[in-house]
C-alpha positions as a LaTeX table, in Angstrom:
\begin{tabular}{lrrr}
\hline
Residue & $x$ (\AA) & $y$ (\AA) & $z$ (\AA) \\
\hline
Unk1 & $-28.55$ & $-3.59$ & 86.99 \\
Unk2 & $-29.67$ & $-3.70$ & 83.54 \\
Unk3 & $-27.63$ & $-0.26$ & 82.82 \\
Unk4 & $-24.04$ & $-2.09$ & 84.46 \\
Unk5 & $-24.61$ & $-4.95$ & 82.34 \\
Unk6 & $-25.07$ & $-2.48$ & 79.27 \\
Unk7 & $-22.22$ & $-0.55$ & 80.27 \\
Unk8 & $-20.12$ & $-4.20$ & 80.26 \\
Unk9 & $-21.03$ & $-5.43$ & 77.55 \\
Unk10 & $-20.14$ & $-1.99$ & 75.95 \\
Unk11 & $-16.84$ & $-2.62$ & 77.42 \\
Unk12 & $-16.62$ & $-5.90$ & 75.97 \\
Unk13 & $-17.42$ & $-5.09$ & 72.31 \\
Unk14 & $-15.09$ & $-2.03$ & 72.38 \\
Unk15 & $-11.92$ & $-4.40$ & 73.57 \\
Unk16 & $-12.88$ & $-7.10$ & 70.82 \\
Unk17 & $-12.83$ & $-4.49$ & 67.85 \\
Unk18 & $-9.27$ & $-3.58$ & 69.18 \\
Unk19 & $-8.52$ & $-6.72$ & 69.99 \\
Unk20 & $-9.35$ & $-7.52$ & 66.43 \\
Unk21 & $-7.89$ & $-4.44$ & 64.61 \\
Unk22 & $-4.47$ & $-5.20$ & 66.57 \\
Unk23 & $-4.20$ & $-8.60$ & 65.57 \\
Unk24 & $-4.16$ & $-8.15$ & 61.99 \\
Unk25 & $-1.08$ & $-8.84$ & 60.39 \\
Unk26 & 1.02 & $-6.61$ & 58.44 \\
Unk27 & $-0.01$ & $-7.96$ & 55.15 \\
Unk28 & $-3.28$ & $-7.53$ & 55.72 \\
Unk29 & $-2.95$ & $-3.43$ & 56.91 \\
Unk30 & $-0.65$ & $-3.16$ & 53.79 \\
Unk31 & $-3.35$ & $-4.31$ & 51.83 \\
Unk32 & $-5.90$ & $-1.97$ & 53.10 \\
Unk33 & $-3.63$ & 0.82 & 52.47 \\
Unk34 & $-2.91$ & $-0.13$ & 48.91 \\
Unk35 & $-6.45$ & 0.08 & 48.78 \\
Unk36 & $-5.91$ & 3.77 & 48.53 \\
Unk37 & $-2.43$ & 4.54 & 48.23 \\
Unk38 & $-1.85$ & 2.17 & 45.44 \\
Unk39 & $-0.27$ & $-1.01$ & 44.74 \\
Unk40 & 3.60 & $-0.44$ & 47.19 \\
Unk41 & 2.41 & 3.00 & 47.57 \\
Unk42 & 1.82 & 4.02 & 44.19 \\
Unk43 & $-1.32$ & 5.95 & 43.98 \\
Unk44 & $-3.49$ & 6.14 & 40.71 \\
Unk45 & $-6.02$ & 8.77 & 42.68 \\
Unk46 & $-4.53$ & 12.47 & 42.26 \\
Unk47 & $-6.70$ & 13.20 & 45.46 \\
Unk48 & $-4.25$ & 10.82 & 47.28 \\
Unk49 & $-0.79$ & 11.51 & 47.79 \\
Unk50 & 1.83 & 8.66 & 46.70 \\
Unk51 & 3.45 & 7.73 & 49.41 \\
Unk52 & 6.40 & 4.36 & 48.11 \\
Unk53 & 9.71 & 5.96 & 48.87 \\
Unk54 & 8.87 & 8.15 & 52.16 \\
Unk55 & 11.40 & 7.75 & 54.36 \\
Unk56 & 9.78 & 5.27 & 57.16 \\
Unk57 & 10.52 & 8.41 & 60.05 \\
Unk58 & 8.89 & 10.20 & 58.20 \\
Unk59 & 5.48 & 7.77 & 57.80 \\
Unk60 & 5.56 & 7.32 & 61.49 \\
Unk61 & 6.01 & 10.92 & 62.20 \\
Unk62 & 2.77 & 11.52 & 60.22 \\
Unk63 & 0.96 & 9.30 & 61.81 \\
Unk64 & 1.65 & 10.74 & 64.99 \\
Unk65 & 0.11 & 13.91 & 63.53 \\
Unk66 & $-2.82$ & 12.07 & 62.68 \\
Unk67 & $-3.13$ & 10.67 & 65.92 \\
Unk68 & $-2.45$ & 14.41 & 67.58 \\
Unk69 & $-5.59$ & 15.44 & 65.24 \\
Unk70 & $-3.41$ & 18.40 & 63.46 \\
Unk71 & $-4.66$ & 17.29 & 60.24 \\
Unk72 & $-7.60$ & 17.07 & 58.88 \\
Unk73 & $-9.25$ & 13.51 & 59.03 \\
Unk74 & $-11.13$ & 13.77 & 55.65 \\
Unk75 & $-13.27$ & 10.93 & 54.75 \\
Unk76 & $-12.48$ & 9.51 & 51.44 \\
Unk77 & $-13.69$ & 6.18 & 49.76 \\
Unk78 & $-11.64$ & 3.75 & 48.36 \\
Unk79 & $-10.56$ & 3.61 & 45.04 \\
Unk80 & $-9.83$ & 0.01 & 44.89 \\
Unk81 & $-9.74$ & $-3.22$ & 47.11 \\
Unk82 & $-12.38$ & $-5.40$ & 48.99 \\
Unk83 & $-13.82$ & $-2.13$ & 50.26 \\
Unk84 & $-14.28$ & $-0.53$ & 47.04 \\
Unk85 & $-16.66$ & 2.72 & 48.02 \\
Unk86 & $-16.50$ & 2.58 & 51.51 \\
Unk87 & $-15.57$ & 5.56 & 53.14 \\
Unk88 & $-12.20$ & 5.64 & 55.81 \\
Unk89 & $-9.84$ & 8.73 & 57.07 \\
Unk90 & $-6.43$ & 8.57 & 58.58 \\
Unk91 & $-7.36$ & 9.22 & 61.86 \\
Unk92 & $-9.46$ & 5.93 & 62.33 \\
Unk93 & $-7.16$ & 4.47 & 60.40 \\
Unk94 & $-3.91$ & 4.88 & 62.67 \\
Unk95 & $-6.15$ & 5.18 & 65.49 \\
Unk96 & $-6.99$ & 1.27 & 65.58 \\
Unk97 & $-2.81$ & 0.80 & 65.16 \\
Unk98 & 0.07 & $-0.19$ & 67.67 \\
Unk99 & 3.17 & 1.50 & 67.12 \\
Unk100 & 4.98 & $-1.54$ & 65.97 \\
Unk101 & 2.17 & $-1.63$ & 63.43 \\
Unk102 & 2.61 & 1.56 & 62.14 \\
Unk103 & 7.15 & 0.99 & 62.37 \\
Unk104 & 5.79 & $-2.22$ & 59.93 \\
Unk105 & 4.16 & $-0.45$ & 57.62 \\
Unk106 & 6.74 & 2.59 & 57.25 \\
Unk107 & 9.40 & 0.14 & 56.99 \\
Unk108 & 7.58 & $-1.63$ & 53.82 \\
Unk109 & 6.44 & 1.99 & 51.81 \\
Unk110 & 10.09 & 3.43 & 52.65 \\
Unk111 & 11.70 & $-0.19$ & 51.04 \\
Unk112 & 9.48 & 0.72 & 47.74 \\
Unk113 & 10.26 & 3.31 & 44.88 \\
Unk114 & 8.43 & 6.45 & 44.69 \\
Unk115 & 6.71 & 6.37 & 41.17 \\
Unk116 & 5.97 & 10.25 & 40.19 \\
Unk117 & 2.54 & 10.86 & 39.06 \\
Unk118 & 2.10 & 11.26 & 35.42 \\
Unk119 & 0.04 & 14.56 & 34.64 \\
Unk120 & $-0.08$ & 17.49 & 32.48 \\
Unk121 & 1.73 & 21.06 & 33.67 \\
Unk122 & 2.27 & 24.38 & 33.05 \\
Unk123 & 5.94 & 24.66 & 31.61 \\
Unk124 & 6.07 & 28.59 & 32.18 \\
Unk125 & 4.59 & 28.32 & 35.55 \\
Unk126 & 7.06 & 25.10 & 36.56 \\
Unk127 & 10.14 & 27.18 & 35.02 \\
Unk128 & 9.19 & 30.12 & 38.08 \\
Unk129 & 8.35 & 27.54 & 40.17 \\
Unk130 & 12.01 & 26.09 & 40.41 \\
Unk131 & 13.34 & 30.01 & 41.05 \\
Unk132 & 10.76 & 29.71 & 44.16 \\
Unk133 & 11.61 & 26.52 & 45.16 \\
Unk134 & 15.61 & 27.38 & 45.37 \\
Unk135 & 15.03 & 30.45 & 47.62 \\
Unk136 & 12.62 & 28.85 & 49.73 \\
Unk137 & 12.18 & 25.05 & 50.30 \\
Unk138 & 15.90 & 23.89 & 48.74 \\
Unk139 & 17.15 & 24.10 & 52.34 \\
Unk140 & 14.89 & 20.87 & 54.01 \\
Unk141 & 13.32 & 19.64 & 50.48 \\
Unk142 & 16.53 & 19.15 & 48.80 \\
Unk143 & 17.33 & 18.12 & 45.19 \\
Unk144 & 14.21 & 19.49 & 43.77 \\
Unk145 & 11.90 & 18.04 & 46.69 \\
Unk146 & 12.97 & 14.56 & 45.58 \\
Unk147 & 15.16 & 13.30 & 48.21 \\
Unk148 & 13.50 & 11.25 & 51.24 \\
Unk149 & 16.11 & 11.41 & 53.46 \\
Unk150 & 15.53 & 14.37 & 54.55 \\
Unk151 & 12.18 & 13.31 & 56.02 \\
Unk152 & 10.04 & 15.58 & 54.73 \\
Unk153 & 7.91 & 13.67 & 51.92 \\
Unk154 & 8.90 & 14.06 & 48.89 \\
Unk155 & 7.29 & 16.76 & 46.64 \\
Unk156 & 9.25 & 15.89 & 43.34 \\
Unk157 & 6.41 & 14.01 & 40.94 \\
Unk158 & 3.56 & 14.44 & 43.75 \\
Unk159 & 0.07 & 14.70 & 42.56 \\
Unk160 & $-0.83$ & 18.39 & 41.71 \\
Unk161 & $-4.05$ & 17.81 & 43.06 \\
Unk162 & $-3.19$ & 16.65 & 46.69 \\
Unk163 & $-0.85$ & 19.53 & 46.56 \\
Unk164 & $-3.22$ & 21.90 & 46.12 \\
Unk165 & $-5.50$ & 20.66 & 49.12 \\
Unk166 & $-2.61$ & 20.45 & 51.27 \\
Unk167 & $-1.61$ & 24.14 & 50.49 \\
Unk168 & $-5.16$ & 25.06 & 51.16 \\
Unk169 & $-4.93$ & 23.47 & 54.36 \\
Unk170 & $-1.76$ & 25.16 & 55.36 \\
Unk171 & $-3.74$ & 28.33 & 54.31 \\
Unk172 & $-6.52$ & 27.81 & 56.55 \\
Unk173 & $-4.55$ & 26.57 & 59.74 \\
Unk174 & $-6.37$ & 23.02 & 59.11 \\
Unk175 & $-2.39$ & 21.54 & 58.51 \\
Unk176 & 0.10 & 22.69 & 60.91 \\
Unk177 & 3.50 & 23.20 & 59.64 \\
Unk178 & 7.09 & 23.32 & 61.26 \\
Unk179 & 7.89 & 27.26 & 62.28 \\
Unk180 & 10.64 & 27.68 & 60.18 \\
Unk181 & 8.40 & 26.80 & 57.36 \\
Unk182 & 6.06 & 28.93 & 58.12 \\
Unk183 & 7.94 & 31.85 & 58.28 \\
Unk184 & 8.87 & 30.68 & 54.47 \\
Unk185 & 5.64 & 29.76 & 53.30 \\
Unk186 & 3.72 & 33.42 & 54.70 \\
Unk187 & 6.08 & 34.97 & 52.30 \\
Unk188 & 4.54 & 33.15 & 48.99 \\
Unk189 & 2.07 & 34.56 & 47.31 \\
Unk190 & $-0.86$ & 32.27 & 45.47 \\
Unk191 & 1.12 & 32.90 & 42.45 \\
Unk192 & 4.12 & 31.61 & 43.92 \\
Unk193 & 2.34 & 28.71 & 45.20 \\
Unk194 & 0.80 & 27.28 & 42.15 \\
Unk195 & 3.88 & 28.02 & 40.47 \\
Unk196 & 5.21 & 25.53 & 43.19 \\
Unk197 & 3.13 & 23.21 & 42.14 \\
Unk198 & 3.90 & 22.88 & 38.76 \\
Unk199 & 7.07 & 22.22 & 39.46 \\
Unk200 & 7.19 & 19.73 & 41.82 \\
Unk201 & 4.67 & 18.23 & 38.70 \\
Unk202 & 7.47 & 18.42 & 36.50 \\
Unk203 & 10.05 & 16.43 & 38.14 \\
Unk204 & 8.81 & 12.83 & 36.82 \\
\hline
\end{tabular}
């Protein structure tokens, strides 16, 4: 008896902290992602990609990745905001979202102007970088990985550092990545990657 009314009560709790986490508004879940992304998507953290100007398909198709758990679900704490040093991933994040949540928020980051990270590069490396990038990524990043409508992020002014852990990730299977890209990126060497990098650094 005293183990069903556990068990219900466990029920209960559970429903109210989804209950809770769907009811927010979209203000509010904006606000908590601004926390970390920046102000509109902006972000002043080069461990945290900028994400203002993503195309909104391309927000939601992300979170569906998240949600699919085929990236990883690093903790990180918050640079800014209410809950300045706590400690969230993306996973619990768009885990406690509705769909129409997550269509809310995509539609407000893709209405907002990407804002390129300011940061020092290598000019040598970025110069090889853009032969690279026009052999191998031109075709679905376009115009120098700056164009979101091709729903694939944009690359063009992206921090160097959240670069660098994503192509780390793709390295060690922790990110999974579109076949055709794959078949791309397997040819690169780490040369050719950092010299990637650069690049996409030097289009601010």
């Amino acid at each position: 008896m005293i183990l069903q009314l556990r068990l219900r009560l466990s029920v209960i709790l559970i429903s109210l902290c989804f209950g809770v986490a769907h009811a927010l508004s979209t203000e509010a879940i904006i606000q908590d992602c601004n926390a970390c992304h920046g102000i509109d998507g902006a972000s002043m953290a080069a461990d945290i990609p900028i994400i203002g100007g993503f195309s909104d398909f391309y927000i939601t198709d992300v979170a569906d990745v998240y949600r699919d758990r085929e990236r990883p679900c690093e903790e990180v704490a918050y640079p800014a905001g209410s809950g300045l040093s706590e400690v969230n991933d993306m996973c619990k994040v768009f885990d406690k979202l509705s769909d129409k949540q997550i269509q809310a928020v995509a539609e407000h980051y893709a209405s907002k102007p990407f804002v390129s990270a300011i940061q020092s590069f290598d000019a040598v490396k970025a110069k090889s970088g853009s032969i690279i990038h026009k052999k191998y990524c031109e075709k679905c990043h376009t115009e120098n990985g700056s164009a979101a409508d091709d729903d694939a992020g944009i690359l063009a002014g992206q921090w160097m550092q959240y670069m660098e852990t994503t192509f780390n990730q793709f390295d060690s299977n922790q990110r999974s990545m579109p076949s055709k890209m794959k078949r791309k990126y397997n040819k690169l060497s780490a040369a050719d990657k950092e010299a990637l990098i650069h690049f996409y650094a030097s289009q601010n």
